[in-house]
Amino acid sequence: MTIELLAIGKTDSKEVAALIEMYARRVNFYCKFSVTTLPDVRNTRKLTPRQQAAAEGEAILRQTAEGDFVALLDERGEEFRSVEFALWLQKRLNSGPKRLVLVIGGPYGFSEAVYARADARISLSRMTFSHQIVRAIFAEQIYRAFTILRNEPYHHE
């Protein structure tokens, strides 16, 4: 299976980008993993938040294919402990989709069309994180999940 982390907008911080890259390399040891950054919507001053989310949603939907399992990182999603997330990931790996697409939306969340396409919603926390740092946090959690599944010493309970 391929796992793709799909995010709106580039990361401005070199340090955050380096963390994302480090965890991407680590996850690639277990499965094919990529991070795809979609460009920010232009001329957002002329758009309402709903219009911006809709424009971002169109870009997100163009990146998904039939048969993909699409999970949104959403504040209203299901919260997991790391071990629970590892088991969730294992179920996805065992269920047979060719690609697991994990999506981080823009500042105004997702459009209704993206919510309708999604197979799952995941919340990292009830706290709010910047869209840049959440990429590094989530990439680390994916890596942690694989180490839990392989009984490697990275995670301590």
Steps between C-alpha positions, in 0.01 A plus 500: 500500500601857438433768758477857380485801730324771303516859629392842384776764483874474533692499826688824558718368780819317402501328838147364460575394142809314626292315762242401240775376270667303780180319595409444134834320454434290809147405391632402156685219674160338568295600194500741212427841653484842339406852597318701235458872546225669306545871428312756705193645335580836343315828553346386827418858599222489243364170633287415799633223725242264349613586145864448597419159652308410183793595276740300718250214498505485121879469508482228766240300309710513181774320695280209607407200293227241518607231741706735719422501870480869589538612862472865596689655789207683649434651841169313513661169412562196713777536757743214557778417738812404304442127548139537385612694193751223422216246508286729281788522252546121506132455411544732202811310389312169527183621328658520157481853359801581285535844652424658834468877457527703819390860441588819687272779383545873486427757770121474458476123499340292229220555252182295515615314187821388675304393810269300273798324335676420827499149643615610846584802714786504747576759766849530643373694799229735614773766489558702187837473323636702212461335162877492470585330830214249476674345199808421707291377794292273279800367306656411836180322607499294181859398570412425864207285385727283287749458784214396730376247245853356469560499876801725458634696799406851377167514688484447877177409683 
